[in-house]
Amino acid sequence: MIVALAGGVGAARFLQGLVRVVEPGDITAIVNTGDDIELHGLYISPDVDIVLYTLAGIVDEQKGWGIKGDTFYCLEMLGRYGLETWFKLGDKDLATHIYRTMLLRAGYTLSQATEAIRKALGVEVRVIPMSDQPVRTIIITDKGPMHFQEYLVKRGARDAVLGVRFEGVEAAEPAPGVLEAIEGAEGIIICPSNPIVSIGTILALRGVREALREVEAPIVAISPIVGGAPVKGPADKLMRGLGIEVSAYGVASLYKDFLDYIIIDEVDRGLRERIEQELSIRVVVANTLMKTLEDKVRLAKLAVGLIRG
Ligand code: GDP
Ligand code: FO1
């Protein structure tokens, strides 16, 4: 089993390549739930949905989230009732949130609800939300603490970041199967996801970091930071706010206690020596921009090649 630690868009794009290199049934994705939010009485799990929609072939490829061709009539009507409409929930997307919320109310755990959605969408990759208990990523800004989606979507990541808190992480446990997947993996891939609010949340769960440190199987990361900036999203603002160098070196430093290999972009080849010498992580230089399906497959082949030797 190849195990992938995943956030949303960057991870989903990488997994599109991985399913063409490894049998989908031999892949387990452990997905961040720190971004989850309740809106309009519904439980929304954006990263899990991004991964499922992408693997099901129904994602809006332009945005990287939501369902392609979706409409927004329900949201428009909610707006007429005076409800907040900054989080763009499409009509088809809402069906997922309604179904998930129904299952949770009927007593399903988040991982059981995710499993039901996965099966209905015909996704063969095993997708496990990182925890069945709530963990909420709170961004501490100069305007006060706020939910990650409020920071990113409602306020467009414009506030200065002073810190990040994972509310509930001490009480939360990794979902059933998370530690077992890591311990039994043939190899582990840290997807090109936000190292603070996507991978950082998973690593903050009790036992996950320790399991990664102890596992014999190779662990490979793909840097989401290319040429000193994220390909998209607020990773630079969050890293800078926490005093971490915004570079592939900075990413590697966050994983240095367990990482064997990091794949960095060609434009960052100058960082190779520093990462190898100071952090003792082997560096592989490649084109890491996933524009086409071929790009995704090539990157996945490279990562799997490092695992399989
Ligand atoms: P975020 O919260 O929006 O940052 O969500 P994600 O956890 O999905 O992380 C997105 C990360 O993926 C960002 O830091 C991007 O830089 C990274 N990413 C997206 N597309 C690519 C790509 O084509 N190549 C690489 N190397 N990174 C990517
Ligand atoms: N991202 C946005 O930038 N704006 C949105 O309105 C938005 C809505 C949304 C709805 C459902 C969903 O599954 C994801 C959605 N996202 C939206 C993406 C999401 O907020 C982030 O990209 C992830 O949480 C980051 O990993």
XYZ file of N, CA and C in Angstrom, residues 194-303:
330
model
N -0.248 22.357 1.442
C 0.171 23.371 2.406
C 0.824 22.700 3.629
N 2.121 22.967 3.870
C 2.826 22.242 4.940
C 2.340 22.611 6.343
N 1.699 23.783 6.481
C 1.237 24.216 7.811
C -0.184 23.746 8.070
N -1.114 24.137 7.188
C -2.527 23.905 7.502
C -3.119 22.652 6.849
N -2.347 21.957 6.008
C -2.871 20.697 5.462
C -2.083 19.524 6.036
N -0.770 19.504 5.804
C 0.057 18.406 6.332
C 0.300 18.627 7.832
N 0.510 19.884 8.230
C 0.790 20.200 9.640
C -0.291 19.695 10.586
N -1.538 19.770 10.165
C -2.648 19.291 11.013
C -2.560 17.777 11.197
N -2.291 17.073 10.107
C -2.209 15.599 10.192
C -1.050 15.218 11.120
N 0.082 15.911 10.957
C 1.276 15.613 11.775
C 1.058 15.941 13.250
N 0.120 16.857 13.527
C -0.119 17.267 14.919
C -0.961 16.249 15.683
N -1.572 15.315 14.965
C -2.404 14.305 15.643
C -1.538 13.328 16.415
N -2.043 12.944 17.561
C -1.300 12.060 18.455
C -0.804 10.792 17.736
N 0.488 10.580 17.783
C 1.062 9.333 17.268
C 1.468 9.348 15.803
N 1.014 10.349 15.043
C 1.293 10.327 13.598
C 2.780 10.588 13.318
N 3.299 11.652 13.912
C 4.717 12.001 13.697
C 5.628 10.870 14.170
N 5.289 10.305 15.322
C 6.092 9.207 15.881
C 6.061 8.012 14.930
N 4.885 7.719 14.394
C 4.756 6.576 13.471
C 5.607 6.811 12.225
N 5.622 8.046 11.737
C 6.423 8.361 10.542
C 7.915 8.233 10.840
N 8.300 8.642 12.053
C 9.715 8.553 12.433
C 10.170 7.099 12.510
N 9.266 6.251 12.976
C 9.663 4.868 13.232
C 9.576 3.955 12.029
N 8.722 4.318 11.066
C 8.467 3.414 9.946
C 9.735 3.238 9.087
N 9.930 2.010 8.623
C 11.113 1.708 7.797
C 10.908 2.142 6.345
N 9.653 2.110 5.907
C 9.343 2.397 4.495
C 9.811 3.809 4.130
N 10.252 3.990 2.866
C 10.712 5.328 2.445
C 9.594 6.366 2.500
N 9.966 7.580 2.890
C 9.002 8.690 2.926
C 9.498 9.785 1.976
N 8.640 10.147 1.041
C 8.991 11.104 -0.015
C 8.030 12.286 0.041
N 8.558 13.502 0.009
C 7.686 14.688 -0.061
C 7.902 15.389 -1.398
N 6.873 16.058 -1.865
C 7.001 16.921 -3.040
C 6.780 18.347 -2.545
N 7.725 19.224 -2.833
C 7.618 20.586 -2.308
C 6.487 21.355 -2.998
N 5.590 21.951 -2.198
C 4.545 22.806 -2.779
C 5.061 24.221 -3.032
N 6.272 24.499 -2.541
C 6.865 25.827 -2.739
C 7.845 25.720 -3.907
N 7.599 26.547 -4.909
C 8.407 26.531 -6.128
C 8.947 27.937 -6.350
N 10.263 28.055 -6.396
C 10.861 29.374 -6.620
C 10.484 30.390 -5.552
N 10.399 29.949 -4.307
C 10.149 30.872 -3.202
C 8.693 31.297 -3.036
N 7.766 30.626 -3.729
C 6.342 30.968 -3.590
C 5.481 29.727 -3.800
N 4.296 29.686 -3.183
C 3.413 28.554 -3.444
C 2.854 28.645 -4.864
N 2.491 27.521 -5.442
C 1.884 27.541 -6.774
C 0.520 28.214 -6.686
N -0.179 27.964 -5.581
C -1.406 28.701 -5.263
C -1.661 28.598 -3.761
N -2.521 29.462 -3.264
C -2.874 29.370 -1.852
C -1.955 30.197 -0.966
N -2.246 30.171 0.342
C -1.578 31.089 1.263
C -0.375 30.512 2.004
N 0.224 29.437 1.497
C 1.304 28.777 2.247
C 2.423 29.752 2.610
N 2.742 30.700 1.697
C 3.836 31.650 1.972
C 3.510 32.541 3.162
N 2.262 33.026 3.207
C 1.875 33.923 4.310
C 1.906 33.182 5.642
N 1.457 31.927 5.618
C 1.431 31.154 6.862
C 2.849 30.808 7.308
N 3.696 30.392 6.348
C 5.077 30.037 6.709
C 5.803 31.258 7.256
N 5.667 32.373 6.543
C 6.342 33.611 6.978
C 5.859 34.014 8.368
N 4.550 33.919 8.579
C 3.957 34.278 9.874
C 4.506 33.437 11.016
N 4.921 32.208 10.702
C 5.454 31.321 11.737
C 6.984 31.352 11.771
N 7.563 32.223 10.944
C 9.021 32.372 10.951
C 9.745 31.261 10.209
N 9.066 30.636 9.260
C 9.704 29.556 8.494
C 10.084 30.093 7.111
N 11.281 29.785 6.674
C 11.744 30.231 5.350
C 10.773 29.744 4.261
N 10.333 30.665 3.402
C 9.400 30.287 2.335
C 10.198 29.736 1.154
N 10.522 28.455 1.250
C 11.291 27.799 0.190
C 11.145 26.293 0.376
N 11.670 25.554 -0.609
C 11.663 24.089 -0.482
C 12.494 23.676 0.738
N 13.517 24.486 1.081
C 14.313 24.212 2.286
C 13.415 24.319 3.521
N 12.605 25.385 3.572
C 11.685 25.584 4.694
C 10.722 24.413 4.826
N 10.209 23.929 3.699
C 9.291 22.780 3.713
C 10.028 21.556 4.255
N 11.225 21.312 3.715
C 12.016 20.143 4.151
C 12.301 20.213 5.655
N 12.545 21.437 6.153
C 12.881 21.580 7.580
C 11.705 21.159 8.470
N 10.481 21.341 7.959
C 9.291 20.963 8.743
C 9.123 19.443 8.832
N 9.742 18.728 7.885
C 9.597 17.267 7.830
C 10.911 16.545 8.154
N 11.902 17.289 8.646
C 13.274 16.746 8.698
C 13.448 15.538 9.619
N 12.564 15.404 10.601
C 12.731 14.279 11.536
C 12.242 12.948 10.974
N 11.576 12.950 9.830
C 11.114 11.663 9.288
C 11.309 11.494 7.778
N 11.675 12.574 7.088
C 11.696 12.518 5.621
C 12.972 11.878 5.061
N 12.815 11.017 4.038
C 13.975 10.427 3.364
C 14.338 11.195 2.093
N 13.302 11.564 1.303
C 13.537 12.262 0.027
C 12.613 13.458 -0.097
N 13.122 14.523 -0.726
C 12.213 15.603 -1.126
C 12.423 15.883 -2.606
N 11.321 15.976 -3.336
C 11.380 16.332 -4.755
C 11.160 17.836 -4.827
N 12.173 18.540 -5.340
C 12.071 20.003 -5.449
C 12.099 20.387 -6.923
N 11.613 21.577 -7.212
C 11.524 21.997 -8.612
C 12.889 22.375 -9.188
N 12.975 22.269 -10.521
C 14.220 22.628 -11.222
C 14.686 24.048 -10.880
N 13.728 24.971 -10.706
C 14.127 26.353 -10.410
C 14.779 26.470 -9.019
N 14.592 25.432 -8.213
C 15.141 25.455 -6.849
C 16.390 24.589 -6.697
N 17.004 24.211 -7.826
C 18.135 23.264 -7.731
C 19.264 23.791 -6.847
N 19.349 25.118 -6.728
C 20.370 25.744 -5.888
C 20.218 25.412 -4.401
N 19.047 24.898 -4.006
C 18.814 24.584 -2.583
C 19.261 23.173 -2.220
N 19.608 22.381 -3.256
C 19.911 20.961 -3.030
C 20.963 20.726 -1.942
N 22.089 21.422 -2.087
C 23.194 21.173 -1.154
C 22.831 21.480 0.295
N 22.155 22.640 0.456
C 21.773 23.043 1.819
C 20.832 22.016 2.447
N 19.857 21.555 1.661
C 18.889 20.586 2.205
C 19.609 19.275 2.534
N 20.463 18.827 1.622
C 21.138 17.534 1.843
C 22.113 17.614 3.011
N 22.881 18.711 3.068
C 23.913 18.801 4.110
C 23.366 19.173 5.472
N 22.475 20.169 5.491
C 21.990 20.630 6.805
C 20.869 19.758 7.368
N 20.055 19.178 6.477
C 18.882 18.439 6.974
C 19.011 16.925 6.774
N 20.048 16.489 6.065
C 20.260 15.062 5.769
C 19.051 14.422 5.075
N 18.473 15.157 4.137
C 17.359 14.619 3.338
C 17.864 14.566 1.895
N 17.658 13.424 1.231
C 18.102 13.332 -0.161
C 17.172 14.143 -1.065
N 17.782 14.868 -2.007
C 17.011 15.770 -2.866
C 16.980 15.241 -4.298
N 15.789 15.278 -4.880
C 15.645 14.945 -6.292
C 15.069 16.184 -6.972
N 15.710 16.606 -8.068
C 15.276 17.817 -8.766
C 14.457 17.412 -9.989
N 13.294 18.023 -10.151
C 12.423 17.679 -11.284
C 11.504 18.845 -11.602
N 10.783 18.727 -12.714
C 9.736 19.706 -12.993
C 8.526 19.298 -12.141
N 8.165 20.115 -11.168
C 7.081 19.712 -10.247
C 5.771 20.433 -10.551
N 5.725 21.194 -11.641
C 4.472 21.889 -11.964
C 3.520 20.927 -12.662
N 2.353 20.714 -12.062
C 1.396 19.742 -12.610
C 0.346 20.465 -13.453
N 0.706 20.690 -14.707
C -0.242 21.386 -15.584
C -1.072 20.371 -16.356
N -0.395 19.384 -16.934
C -1.097 18.387 -17.744
C -1.125 17.046 -17.004
N -1.927 16.131 -17.544
C -1.975 14.796 -16.951
C -0.592 14.134 -17.027
N 0.126 14.397 -18.137
C 1.479 13.817 -18.269
C 2.392 14.315 -17.144
N 2.282 15.611 -16.811
C 3.081 16.168 -15.707
C 2.798 15.403 -14.416
N 1.508 15.157 -14.176
C 1.098 14.488 -12.928
C 1.621 13.062 -12.894
N 1.518 12.373 -14.024
C 1.961 10.977 -14.096
C 3.486 10.910 -13.923
N 4.192 11.831 -14.563
C 5.660 11.852 -14.473
C 6.110 12.050 -13.022
N 5.459 12.986 -12.333
C 5.806 13.273 -10.940
C 5.483 12.060 -10.050
N 4.344 11.430 -10.306
C 3.946 10.252 -9.519
C 4.940 9.108 -9.755
N 5.358 8.932 -11.024
C 6.333 7.865 -11.341
C 7.633 8.085 -10.597
N 8.042 9.350 -10.550
C 9.286 9.696 -9.863
C 9.187 9.349 -8.374
N 8.085 9.747 -7.749
C 7.906 9.487 -6.309
C 7.847 7.985 -6.041
